[in-house]
């Protein structure tokens, strides 16, 4: 199956009242595990490469994006590639110039760390450039904590996205989707987050583009389903993959401490990621009666 596009997957999910699961990947083993899990669940999904992952790979995102495109293009599942949480303007401009050629069809322009006016100005400018290059654009309003080790109280009043500001922000920037702060946080290793479903419903009623839930690794299955019912159309997941991958690798190394071939423990990590992804796909976007999506 050839790669699909983010806009197609999100539009299809929105028309069916579903959400697209979106998985952040760091290594090839994670990519392979994610794709296998998507296939097992009979789902469609996004592979995401973040700015932090690009920095981990020496500031270069092209090699991993190209590898994701190759792996996804040989999958039986509909998969699209997304560039996530890109903040550095130079890196965003490089991504806009090269993403489509590499196989990515969307980017998140993350200026949520700026004040409201500056967020609008930067996001609008870069969105115009990204649209001209054929990219679908996500942005964020109401900063979601946990990125770069920062700690933000997800329940503090200033951390939540205001529905009126969100509607004005979308109109002013022209973005295609909006990540909103409704009680989740990045980098959570326990699934204890409690979402503000009432706020989410009000946001969905005011905002004209699909809504995105970040920090979903810390959100229980029932809360994810409630969020999707309330209007979330893209669900970002990253930390949960790292937790399962690392636990499996550590377990394999404890079981065979003299093993020198990394394939012995990386295979365990890949299999654990596959299991995690299959479960989360079924939770985020369950297969309907008759197998239709």
Coordinates of C-alpha atoms in Angstrom, one line a residue:
X1 CA 0.0 0.0 0.0
X2 CA 1.3 3.5 -0.8
X3 CA 1.5 6.2 1.8
X4 CA -1.6 8.2 2.4
X5 CA -1.9 11.8 3.7
X6 CA -2.6 13.2 7.1
X7 CA -5.4 15.3 5.7
X8 CA -7.1 12.2 4.3
X9 CA -6.8 10.2 7.5
X10 CA -8.1 13.0 9.7
X11 CA -10.9 13.9 7.4
X12 CA -12.0 10.3 7.2
X13 CA -11.9 10.0 11.0
X14 CA -13.9 13.2 11.4
X15 CA -16.6 12.1 9.0
X16 CA -17.0 8.9 11.0
X17 CA -16.8 10.5 14.5
X18 CA -13.4 8.7 15.1
X19 CA -9.9 9.8 15.9
X20 CA -6.6 8.9 14.2
X21 CA -3.9 7.5 16.5
X22 CA -0.6 9.2 16.0
X23 CA 2.6 7.6 17.3
X24 CA 5.9 9.3 17.9
X25 CA 8.9 7.2 16.9
X26 CA 12.6 7.6 17.7
X27 CA 14.3 4.5 16.2
X28 CA 13.8 2.0 13.4
X29 CA 12.8 -0.7 15.8
X30 CA 10.1 1.5 17.2
X31 CA 8.9 2.3 13.6
X32 CA 8.7 -1.4 12.8
X33 CA 6.9 -2.2 16.0
X34 CA 4.4 0.6 15.5
X35 CA 3.6 -0.4 11.9
X36 CA 3.1 -4.0 13.0
X37 CA 0.8 -3.0 15.8
X38 CA -1.3 -0.8 13.4
X39 CA -1.6 -3.8 11.0
X40 CA -2.6 -6.1 13.9
X41 CA -5.4 -3.7 15.0
X42 CA -6.7 -3.3 11.4
X43 CA -6.2 0.4 11.9
X44 CA -4.9 3.5 10.1
X45 CA -2.5 5.8 11.9
X46 CA 0.2 8.4 11.7
X47 CA 4.0 8.0 12.3
X48 CA 5.4 11.1 13.9
X49 CA 8.9 12.5 14.1
X50 CA 9.4 15.3 16.6
X51 CA 11.9 18.1 16.6
X52 CA 13.4 16.5 19.7
X53 CA 13.9 13.3 17.8
X54 CA 15.6 15.2 15.0
X55 CA 17.9 16.8 17.5
X56 CA 18.7 13.3 18.9
X57 CA 19.7 12.3 15.3
X58 CA 22.2 15.2 15.0
X59 CA 19.6 17.8 13.9
X60 CA 18.7 15.7 10.9
X61 CA 15.1 14.5 10.3
X62 CA 15.4 13.5 6.7
X63 CA 17.0 10.0 7.2
X64 CA 14.4 8.8 9.7
X65 CA 11.5 10.3 7.8
X66 CA 12.7 8.6 4.6
X67 CA 13.0 5.3 6.5
X68 CA 9.5 5.7 7.9
X69 CA 8.2 6.3 4.4
X70 CA 9.8 3.1 3.1
X71 CA 8.5 1.0 6.0
X72 CA 5.0 2.5 5.8
X73 CA 4.8 2.1 2.0
X74 CA 5.3 -1.6 2.4
X75 CA 2.6 -1.9 5.0
X76 CA -0.9 -3.2 4.5
X77 CA -2.3 -0.3 6.7
X78 CA -3.1 3.3 5.6
X79 CA -0.3 5.3 7.2
X80 CA 0.8 8.9 6.9
X81 CA 3.9 10.8 8.1
X82 CA 3.8 13.9 10.3
X83 CA 6.4 16.2 11.7
X84 CA 5.6 16.9 15.4
X85 CA 6.3 19.8 17.7
X86 CA 8.7 21.7 15.4
X87 CA 9.6 25.0 17.1
X88 CA 12.9 26.1 15.6
X89 CA 12.1 28.4 12.7
X90 CA 15.1 27.3 10.6
X91 CA 14.2 23.7 11.1
X92 CA 10.6 24.4 10.2
X93 CA 11.7 26.2 7.0
X94 CA 13.9 23.2 6.1
X95 CA 11.0 20.9 6.8
X96 CA 8.6 22.9 4.6
X97 CA 11.1 22.8 1.7
X98 CA 11.7 19.0 1.9
X99 CA 8.9 17.2 3.8
X100 CA 6.7 16.3 0.8
X101 CA 9.6 14.9 -1.2
X102 CA 10.6 12.8 1.8
X103 CA 7.0 11.5 2.2
X104 CA 5.7 13.6 5.1
X105 CA 2.4 15.5 4.4
X106 CA 1.9 17.5 7.6
X107 CA 3.7 19.5 10.2
X108 CA 3.0 20.9 13.7
X109 CA 4.2 24.5 14.0
X110 CA 4.6 24.8 17.7
X111 CA 4.6 28.3 18.9
X112 CA 2.5 27.7 22.0
X113 CA 5.4 28.8 24.3
X114 CA 5.0 32.3 22.9
X115 CA 2.4 34.7 24.1
X116 CA -1.0 34.7 22.3
X117 CA -0.2 37.5 19.8
X118 CA 3.3 36.2 18.9
X119 CA 1.9 32.6 18.6
X120 CA -0.6 33.9 16.0
X121 CA 2.0 35.9 14.1
X122 CA 4.5 33.1 13.8
X123 CA 2.0 30.4 13.2
X124 CA 0.1 32.3 10.5
X125 CA 3.3 33.2 8.6
X126 CA 4.7 29.6 8.7
X127 CA 1.3 28.1 7.9
X128 CA 1.1 30.2 4.7
X129 CA 4.5 28.8 3.6
X130 CA 3.6 25.2 4.6
X131 CA 0.3 25.4 2.7
X132 CA 2.1 26.7 -0.4
X133 CA 4.3 23.6 -0.1
X134 CA 1.3 21.3 0.1
X135 CA 1.5 20.5 3.9
X136 CA -1.4 20.2 6.3
X137 CA -0.6 22.2 9.5
X138 CA -1.3 21.7 13.1
X139 CA -0.7 24.2 15.9
X140 CA -1.2 24.4 19.6
X141 CA -3.0 26.9 21.9
X142 CA -2.9 26.6 25.7
X143 CA 0.6 25.1 26.4
X144 CA 0.6 21.4 27.2
X145 CA 3.2 20.6 29.8
X146 CA 5.9 17.9 29.9
X147 CA 7.9 18.9 26.8
X148 CA 11.7 19.2 27.4
X149 CA 11.3 18.1 31.0
X150 CA 9.2 21.2 31.9
X151 CA 6.6 20.8 34.6
X152 CA 3.2 22.5 34.1
X153 CA 0.2 22.0 36.2
X154 CA -2.3 20.6 33.7
X155 CA -5.1 21.8 36.0
X156 CA -4.0 25.4 36.5
X157 CA -6.4 27.9 34.9
X158 CA -3.8 29.3 32.5
X159 CA -3.0 25.9 31.2
X160 CA -6.4 25.4 29.6
X161 CA -7.3 26.4 26.1
X162 CA -10.0 29.1 26.0
X163 CA -12.8 28.3 23.4
X164 CA -13.2 32.0 22.2
X165 CA -9.4 32.4 21.9
X166 CA -9.2 29.1 20.0
X167 CA -11.8 30.1 17.5
X168 CA -10.1 33.4 16.9
X169 CA -6.7 31.8 16.7
X170 CA -7.8 29.3 14.0
X171 CA -9.5 32.1 12.0
X172 CA -6.3 34.3 12.2
X173 CA -3.8 31.6 11.4
X174 CA -5.5 29.3 8.9
X175 CA -4.3 26.1 10.5
X176 CA -5.9 22.8 9.6
X177 CA -6.0 21.3 13.2
X178 CA -5.5 22.6 16.7
X179 CA -3.9 20.9 19.7
X180 CA -5.8 21.9 22.9
X181 CA -4.9 21.8 26.6
X182 CA -7.7 20.0 28.4
X183 CA -6.0 18.2 31.3
X184 CA -3.3 16.0 29.7
X185 CA 0.4 16.4 29.9
X186 CA 3.4 15.1 27.9
X187 CA 5.8 12.5 29.3
X188 CA 3.3 10.9 31.8
X189 CA 4.3 7.3 32.7
X190 CA 1.1 6.5 34.5
X191 CA -2.4 6.7 32.9
X192 CA -4.0 8.9 35.6
X193 CA -4.8 12.1 33.7
X194 CA -8.4 13.3 34.0
X195 CA -9.6 15.3 31.0
X196 CA -12.0 18.3 31.1
X197 CA -14.6 16.8 28.8
X198 CA -17.0 19.7 29.2
X199 CA -14.3 22.1 28.1
X200 CA -13.4 19.8 25.2
X201 CA -17.0 19.7 24.1
X202 CA -17.2 23.5 24.2
X203 CA -14.0 23.8 22.1
X204 CA -15.3 21.4 19.5
X205 CA -18.4 23.5 19.3
X206 CA -16.4 26.7 18.7
X207 CA -13.5 25.6 16.6
X208 CA -13.9 24.9 12.9
X209 CA -11.0 22.5 12.5
X210 CA -10.2 19.0 14.0
X211 CA -8.9 19.0 17.6
X212 CA -5.8 17.1 18.7
X213 CA -5.1 15.6 22.1
X214 CA -1.4 15.6 23.1
X215 CA 0.0 13.8 26.1
X216 CA -2.3 10.8 25.5
X217 CA 0.1 8.3 27.0
X218 CA -1.1 9.5 30.4
X219 CA -4.8 9.2 29.6
X220 CA -6.8 6.1 30.5
X221 CA -8.7 4.2 27.8
X222 CA -12.1 5.4 29.0
X223 CA -11.0 9.0 29.0
X224 CA -9.6 8.7 25.5
X225 CA -12.9 7.3 24.3
X226 CA -14.8 10.1 26.0
X227 CA -12.4 12.7 24.4
X228 CA -13.1 11.2 20.9
X229 CA -16.8 11.3 21.5
X230 CA -16.5 14.9 22.6
X231 CA -14.6 15.9 19.4
X232 CA -10.9 14.9 19.4
X233 CA -9.9 13.7 15.9
X234 CA -6.1 13.0 16.4
X235 CA -4.6 11.4 19.4
X236 CA -0.8 11.8 20.0
X237 CA 1.1 9.0 21.8
X238 CA 4.8 8.8 22.5
X239 CA 5.8 8.1 26.1
X240 CA 3.8 4.9 26.2
X241 CA 6.0 3.4 23.4
X242 CA 9.1 4.4 25.2
X243 CA 7.9 2.8 28.5
X244 CA 7.0 -0.5 26.8
X245 CA 10.1 -0.6 24.7
X246 CA 12.5 0.2 27.5
X247 CA 10.9 -2.3 29.9
X248 CA 11.1 -5.1 27.3
X249 CA 14.8 -4.3 26.5
X250 CA 15.7 -4.2 30.2
X251 CA 13.9 -7.5 30.8
X252 CA 15.6 -9.2 27.9
X253 CA 19.0 -8.0 29.1
X254 CA 18.4 -9.2 32.6
X255 CA 17.3 -12.6 31.3
X256 CA 20.5 -12.9 29.2
X257 CA 23.1 -10.5 30.6
X258 CA 25.9 -11.9 28.5
X259 CA 24.1 -11.3 25.2
X260 CA 26.3 -9.2 22.8
X261 CA 24.0 -9.1 19.8
X262 CA 21.7 -6.1 20.1
X263 CA 19.1 -7.9 18.0
X264 CA 18.2 -10.2 20.9
X265 CA 17.0 -7.4 23.1
X266 CA 15.9 -4.9 20.4
X267 CA 13.5 -7.6 19.1
X268 CA 11.9 -7.7 22.5
X269 CA 11.5 -4.0 22.5
X270 CA 10.0 -4.0 19.0
X271 CA 7.5 -6.7 20.0
X272 CA 6.4 -4.8 23.1
X273 CA 5.8 -1.6 21.0
X274 CA 3.7 -3.7 18.6
X275 CA 1.5 -4.9 21.5
X276 CA 1.1 -1.4 23.0
X277 CA 0.2 0.1 19.6
X278 CA -2.3 -2.6 18.8
X279 CA -4.1 -2.0 22.1
X280 CA -4.0 1.8 21.7
X281 CA -5.3 1.7 18.1
X282 CA -8.3 -0.4 19.3
X283 CA -8.9 2.1 22.1
X284 CA -8.6 5.2 20.0
X285 CA -10.2 4.0 16.8
X286 CA -12.1 0.8 17.3
X287 CA -13.1 -1.3 14.3
X288 CA -16.8 -1.0 13.7
X289 CA -19.2 -3.8 12.9
X290 CA -18.3 -5.5 9.6
X291 CA -14.7 -4.2 9.9
X292 CA -15.5 -0.7 8.5
X293 CA -13.5 2.3 9.5

